[in-house]
Tab-separated table of C-alpha atoms in Angstrom:
chain	number	residue	atom	x	y	z
X	22	MET	CA	-9.213	17.274	12.594
X	23	GLU	CA	-7.793	14.347	10.645
X	24	LEU	CA	-9.636	13.165	7.536
X	25	LEU	CA	-8.615	10.074	5.577
X	26	ILE	CA	-10.284	9.591	2.199
X	27	ILE	CA	-10.254	5.951	1.109
X	28	THR	CA	-10.812	5.439	-2.589
X	29	GLY	CA	-9.674	3.228	-5.445
X	30	MET	CA	-10.773	0.335	-7.590
X	31	SER	CA	-13.914	-1.660	-6.881
X	32	GLY	CA	-12.824	-5.034	-5.553
X	33	ALA	CA	-9.423	-3.768	-4.383
X	34	GLY	CA	-10.258	-3.975	-0.673
X	35	LYS	CA	-11.734	-0.624	0.377
X	36	SER	CA	-14.226	-2.259	2.773
X	37	THR	CA	-11.417	-4.186	4.450
X	38	ALA	CA	-9.347	-1.007	4.741
X	39	LEU	CA	-12.289	0.869	6.253
X	40	ARG	CA	-12.841	-1.827	8.878
X	41	ALA	CA	-9.122	-1.810	9.673
X	42	VAL	CA	-8.997	1.929	10.398
X	43	GLU	CA	-12.261	1.697	12.341
X	44	ASP	CA	-10.613	-0.892	14.589
X	45	ILE	CA	-7.818	1.573	15.423
X	46	GLY	CA	-10.141	4.400	16.364
X	47	TYR	CA	-11.318	6.205	13.237
X	48	PHE	CA	-14.941	7.336	12.878
X	49	CYS	CA	-15.899	5.764	9.543
X	50	VAL	CA	-18.437	6.497	6.813
X	51	ASP	CA	-18.851	4.348	3.689
X	52	ASN	CA	-19.878	5.538	0.211
X	53	MET	CA	-19.902	9.283	0.832
X	54	PRO	CA	-20.762	11.448	-2.209
X	55	PRO	CA	-17.731	13.669	-2.891
X	56	MET	CA	-19.840	16.845	-2.983
X	57	LEU	CA	-20.669	16.289	0.708
X	58	LEU	CA	-17.063	16.066	1.875
X	59	SER	CA	-16.724	19.771	2.670
X	60	THR	CA	-19.944	19.781	4.707
X	61	PHE	CA	-18.919	16.620	6.536
X	62	TYR	CA	-15.517	18.144	7.328
X	63	ASP	CA	-17.161	21.253	8.834
X	64	LEU	CA	-19.528	19.146	10.956
X	65	CYS	CA	-16.613	17.148	12.333
X	66	VAL	CA	-14.659	20.301	13.190
X	67	LYS	CA	-17.643	21.778	15.040
X	68	SER	CA	-18.496	18.551	16.856
X	69	THR	CA	-17.632	18.278	20.545
X	70	ASP	CA	-17.360	14.476	20.188
X	71	GLU	CA	-13.661	13.569	20.165
X	72	ARG	CA	-14.430	10.496	18.037
X	73	MET	CA	-15.261	12.869	15.167
X	74	LYS	CA	-11.765	14.356	15.138
X	75	ARG	CA	-10.242	11.342	13.394
X	76	CYS	CA	-12.413	10.302	10.479
X	77	ALA	CA	-12.184	8.021	7.449
X	78	VAL	CA	-14.620	8.044	4.531
X	79	VAL	CA	-14.889	5.861	1.462
X	80	VAL	CA	-15.457	7.845	-1.734
X	81	ASP	CA	-15.643	5.663	-4.818
X	82	ILE	CA	-17.237	4.978	-8.148
X	83	ARG	CA	-20.604	4.099	-6.590
X	84	SER	CA	-21.216	7.873	-6.451
X	85	THR	CA	-21.161	7.797	-10.248
X	86	THR	CA	-22.904	11.097	-10.953
X	87	GLY	CA	-20.402	13.102	-8.955
X	88	PHE	CA	-17.229	11.079	-9.180
X	89	LYS	CA	-16.014	12.432	-12.496
X	90	ASP	CA	-15.520	15.761	-10.745
X	91	VAL	CA	-14.105	14.326	-7.521
X	92	TYR	CA	-10.647	15.809	-8.008
X	93	GLU	CA	-12.193	19.261	-8.471
X	94	ASP	CA	-14.171	18.739	-5.257
X	95	LEU	CA	-11.013	17.714	-3.386
X	96	SER	CA	-9.091	20.676	-4.788
X	97	ASN	CA	-11.814	23.032	-3.572
X	98	ILE	CA	-11.618	21.537	-0.076
X	99	ALA	CA	-7.839	21.871	-0.044
X	100	SER	CA	-8.059	25.519	-1.168
X	101	GLN	CA	-10.203	26.203	1.916
X	102	GLY	CA	-7.337	25.048	4.133
X	103	LYS	CA	-9.003	21.758	5.019
X	104	LYS	CA	-6.384	19.065	5.366
X	105	PHE	CA	-6.865	15.448	4.351
X	106	LYS	CA	-4.967	12.405	3.121
X	107	ILE	CA	-5.946	10.093	0.251
X	108	LEU	CA	-5.467	6.325	0.429
X	109	PHE	CA	-5.853	4.693	-2.993
X	110	LEU	CA	-6.346	0.924	-3.238
X	111	ASP	CA	-5.491	-0.693	-6.551
X	112	ALA	CA	-4.974	-4.112	-8.111
X	113	LYS	CA	-4.167	-5.523	-11.527
X	114	THR	CA	-7.049	-5.637	-13.999
X	115	ASP	CA	-7.115	-9.428	-14.330
X	116	THR	CA	-7.097	-9.791	-10.542
X	117	LEU	CA	-10.095	-7.477	-10.171
X	118	ILE	CA	-11.980	-9.343	-12.907
X	119	THR	CA	-11.292	-12.672	-11.191
X	120	ARG	CA	-12.486	-11.340	-7.842
X	121	TYR	CA	-15.763	-10.171	-9.353
X	122	LYS	CA	-16.329	-13.460	-11.135
X	123	GLU	CA	-15.595	-15.428	-7.964
X	124	THR	CA	-18.042	-13.411	-5.871
X	125	ARG	CA	-20.627	-13.173	-8.700
X	126	ARG	CA	-21.150	-9.527	-7.820
X	127	SER	CA	-22.128	-6.874	-10.356
X	128	HIS	CA	-19.571	-4.146	-11.032
X	129	PRO	CA	-20.905	-0.622	-10.254
X	130	LEU	CA	-20.169	0.479	-13.834
X	131	ALA	CA	-21.552	-2.607	-15.572
X	132	ASP	CA	-24.741	-0.759	-16.583
X	133	ASN	CA	-22.649	1.385	-18.926
X	134	PHE	CA	-22.287	-1.576	-21.299
X	135	GLU	CA	-24.962	-3.612	-23.056
X	136	ASP	CA	-23.179	-6.877	-22.337
X	137	ARG	CA	-22.475	-5.803	-18.710
X	138	SER	CA	-18.845	-6.749	-19.248
X	139	VAL	CA	-16.816	-6.787	-16.022
X	140	GLU	CA	-13.610	-6.299	-17.999
X	141	LYS	CA	-14.910	-3.179	-19.757
X	142	ALA	CA	-16.219	-1.816	-16.459
X	143	VAL	CA	-12.845	-2.288	-14.732
X	144	VAL	CA	-10.987	-0.587	-17.591
X	145	LEU	CA	-13.414	2.353	-17.495
X	146	GLU	CA	-13.055	2.664	-13.745
X	147	LYS	CA	-9.262	2.790	-14.005
X	148	GLN	CA	-9.586	5.615	-16.525
X	149	LEU	CA	-11.993	7.586	-14.320
X	150	LEU	CA	-9.810	7.204	-11.223
X	151	ASN	CA	-6.452	7.849	-12.870
X	152	VAL	CA	-6.264	11.532	-11.888
X	153	VAL	CA	-7.170	10.877	-8.252
X	154	LYS	CA	-4.635	8.047	-8.072
X	155	GLY	CA	-1.951	10.420	-9.300
X	156	HIS	CA	-2.594	12.715	-6.337
X	157	ALA	CA	-2.954	10.028	-3.651
X	158	ASP	CA	-0.794	10.197	-0.531
X	159	TYR	CA	-0.783	6.411	-0.140
X	160	ILE	CA	-1.148	3.797	-2.886
X	161	VAL	CA	-1.562	0.170	-1.857
X	162	ASP	CA	-1.596	-2.575	-4.481
X	163	THR	CA	-3.615	-5.526	-3.184
X	164	THR	CA	-3.028	-7.860	-6.149
X	165	SER	CA	-0.952	-10.355	-4.170
X	166	MET	CA	-2.285	-9.539	-0.688
X	167	SER	CA	-4.481	-11.674	1.518
X	168	LEU	CA	-7.131	-9.875	3.574
X	169	LYS	CA	-4.936	-10.389	6.639
X	170	GLN	CA	-1.940	-8.783	4.908
X	171	LEU	CA	-4.058	-5.834	3.813
X	172	ARG	CA	-5.381	-5.263	7.324
X	173	GLU	CA	-1.832	-5.410	8.690
X	174	ARG	CA	-0.593	-2.938	6.073
X	175	ILE	CA	-3.393	-0.450	6.761
X	176	THR	CA	-2.970	-0.757	10.515
X	177	ALA	CA	0.769	-0.155	10.216
X	178	LEU	CA	0.213	2.941	8.095
X	179	PHE	CA	-2.356	4.657	10.267
X	180	SER	CA	-1.815	3.498	13.840
X	181	LEU	CA	1.584	5.140	14.206
X	182	LYS	CA	1.782	7.854	16.848
X	183	SER	CA	3.632	10.261	14.593
X	184	GLN	CA	1.016	10.922	11.945
X	185	ASP	CA	3.008	13.744	10.337
X	186	SER	CA	6.078	11.624	9.573
X	187	MET	CA	6.765	9.853	6.303
X	188	LYS	CA	5.791	6.190	6.693
X	189	ILE	CA	8.317	3.699	5.329
X	190	THR	CA	7.397	0.144	4.352
X	191	CYS	CA	10.196	-2.340	3.699
X	192	MET	CA	8.804	-5.146	1.544
X	193	SER	CA	10.346	-8.386	0.332
X	194	PHE	CA	8.899	-10.049	-2.771
X	195	GLY	CA	9.539	-12.674	-5.411
X	196	PHE	CA	10.051	-11.592	-9.004
X	197	LYS	CA	8.291	-14.775	-10.149
X	198	TYR	CA	5.071	-13.361	-8.642
X	199	GLY	CA	5.458	-9.909	-10.196
X	200	LEU	CA	6.706	-6.515	-9.092
X	201	PRO	CA	4.798	-4.774	-6.264
X	202	LEU	CA	3.052	-1.967	-8.119
X	203	GLU	CA	3.124	0.404	-5.148
X	204	ALA	CA	6.925	0.218	-4.764
X	205	ASP	CA	8.798	3.540	-4.952
X	206	VAL	CA	12.270	1.986	-4.828
X	207	VAL	CA	13.128	-1.544	-5.997
X	208	PHE	CA	16.343	-3.476	-5.369
X	209	ASP	CA	17.122	-6.772	-7.105
X	210	ALA	CA	18.875	-9.271	-4.813
X	211	ARG	CA	18.994	-12.114	-7.354
X	212	CYS	CA	22.720	-11.500	-7.803
X	213	LEU	CA	23.471	-12.721	-4.265
X	214	PRO	CA	24.267	-16.298	-3.119
X	215	ASN	CA	21.074	-18.351	-3.211
X	216	PRO	CA	20.244	-20.635	-0.231
X	217	TYR	CA	17.649	-22.383	-2.393
X	218	TYR	CA	20.393	-24.640	-3.769
X	219	ILE	CA	21.549	-25.709	-0.304
X	220	PRO	CA	19.437	-28.780	0.612
X	221	GLU	CA	19.197	-28.041	4.335
X	222	LEU	CA	18.233	-24.397	3.644
X	223	LYS	CA	15.919	-24.822	0.668
X	224	ASN	CA	12.732	-25.172	2.726
X	225	GLN	CA	13.682	-22.470	5.225
X	226	THR	CA	13.306	-18.709	4.709
X	227	GLY	CA	15.100	-15.495	5.537
X	228	LEU	CA	13.138	-15.508	8.794
X	229	ASP	CA	15.425	-18.358	9.892
X	230	GLU	CA	18.853	-17.542	11.274
X	231	ALA	CA	20.654	-20.224	9.253
X	232	VAL	CA	19.467	-18.691	5.978
X	233	ARG	CA	20.408	-15.167	7.076
X	234	GLU	CA	23.873	-16.323	8.063
X	235	TYR	CA	24.402	-18.078	4.726
X	236	VAL	CA	23.350	-15.010	2.703
X	237	MET	CA	25.271	-12.441	4.746
X	238	LYS	CA	28.541	-14.371	5.130
X	239	SER	CA	29.298	-13.391	1.538
X	240	GLU	CA	31.322	-10.193	1.083
X	241	VAL	CA	29.193	-9.477	-1.981
X	242	SER	CA	26.054	-9.513	0.168
X	243	GLN	CA	27.633	-7.268	2.774
X	244	SER	CA	28.733	-4.765	0.118
X	245	PHE	CA	25.298	-4.920	-1.519
X	246	LEU	CA	23.590	-4.111	1.796
X	247	LYS	CA	26.044	-1.275	2.492
X	248	LYS	CA	25.322	0.356	-0.855
X	249	ILE	CA	21.559	0.086	-0.265
X	250	THR	CA	21.750	1.646	3.186
X	251	ASP	CA	24.099	4.406	2.000
X	252	LEU	CA	21.686	5.311	-0.793
X	253	LEU	CA	18.664	5.267	1.519
X	254	GLU	CA	20.371	7.337	4.209
X	255	PHE	CA	21.192	9.932	1.554
X	256	SER	CA	17.758	9.938	-0.094
X	257	MET	CA	15.405	9.731	2.935
X	258	PRO	CA	15.694	13.452	3.804
X	259	LEU	CA	15.117	14.310	0.127
X	260	TYR	CA	11.886	12.314	0.027
X	261	GLN	CA	10.762	14.041	3.216
X	262	GLN	CA	11.531	17.480	1.762
X	263	GLU	CA	9.436	16.525	-1.262
X	264	GLY	CA	6.524	15.924	1.112
X	265	LYS	CA	6.016	12.189	0.524
X	266	SER	CA	3.620	10.583	2.992
X	267	GLU	CA	4.768	7.010	2.353
X	268	LEU	CA	7.824	5.381	0.833
X	269	VAL	CA	7.720	1.705	-0.165
X	270	ILE	CA	11.154	0.089	-0.456
X	271	ALA	CA	10.914	-3.294	-2.164
X	272	ILE	CA	13.692	-5.886	-2.297
X	273	GLY	CA	13.167	-8.887	-4.534
X	274	CYS	CA	14.729	-12.242	-5.246
X	275	THR	CA	13.442	-15.094	-7.381
X	276	GLY	CA	10.868	-16.589	-5.019
X	277	GLY	CA	10.705	-13.977	-2.265
X	278	LYS	CA	11.736	-16.396	0.495
X	279	HIS	CA	15.475	-16.250	1.152
X	280	ARG	CA	17.668	-13.381	-0.054
X	281	SER	CA	14.999	-10.711	-0.281
X	282	VAL	CA	13.621	-11.534	3.187
X	283	THR	CA	17.123	-11.414	4.659
X	284	LEU	CA	17.986	-8.045	3.102
X	285	THR	CA	14.583	-6.514	3.827
X	286	ARG	CA	14.859	-7.405	7.499
X	287	LEU	CA	18.288	-5.768	7.761
X	288	VAL	CA	17.205	-2.627	5.907
X	289	HIS	CA	14.154	-2.367	8.174
X	290	ILE	CA	16.354	-2.566	11.276
X	291	TYR	CA	18.787	-0.011	9.831
X	292	LEU	CA	16.078	2.577	9.046
X	293	HIS	CA	14.337	1.967	12.372
X	294	ASN	CA	17.619	2.666	14.169
X	295	LEU	CA	17.906	5.936	12.233
X	296	GLY	CA	14.584	6.952	13.770
X	297	TYR	CA	12.233	6.514	10.804
X	298	PRO	CA	8.725	5.067	11.391
X	299	THR	CA	9.251	1.801	9.534
X	300	THR	CA	7.171	-1.337	9.066
X	301	ILE	CA	8.095	-4.578	7.344
X	302	SER	CA	6.149	-6.855	5.007
X	303	HIS	CA	7.187	-10.173	3.440
X	304	ARG	CA	4.735	-10.448	0.557
X	305	ASP	CA	5.615	-13.876	-0.810
X	306	VAL	CA	7.433	-15.640	2.022
X	307	SER	CA	4.520	-18.039	2.652
X	308	LYS	CA	3.843	-18.953	-0.970
X	309	GLN	CA	4.602	-22.445	-2.227
């Protein structure tokens, strides 16, 4: 029996995540009260329907009366030997506020405030979910993600054959767009030769061979990559011993198009060749 609990901030993409795991074979239930999780788990175990052996449920702030005690409920389930994973979806406060204003939807906690302030509701929700976030197996920050990128990230995390292995995501990003909040390890590639200042390379990216060749012909770049891979090869077994379910390795440059994409691609290949289940994501490569 495999149970995935999807939770996190309202407006962070839980519905999209649920649809993504449903598409790869999970039996899905939305808005389940946390006090029913143990009963649902038992029903799935007893069921003869194989579709019920791989389930995903959304547990979030809509179950307001019981959600303050959700961590206690989850702890009780775990103490009974029932295994589950927690996926927590998050985003920056201003991003969540903007999403609510754009959709003109009411926040589930808005009734707690006389002025029905979205900002106050988001801040309160972050406070209520802080403990659960701290115990999540996977944390995905959707601040800079499109719906397509989120679906791809979720699919990569949960469609892998080896569900017991630590999942590694190699992510390139641009510092000008902000740090990826879910990153566990961050490397700064802004010290490397920058193709942006080469006219024929400026409008290309690290997905193009000419850019990769320009970046990696430098001895500094080669030494930089070697030090990254040496550190990761040393630390991967330590993260696994710690019991991490996911490790996000982020490599950034100024705009997230040239140097970071080049290095991220090479690190992804290196870890894949070592036998780790590794996916790659270029967060900002398509931004103008």
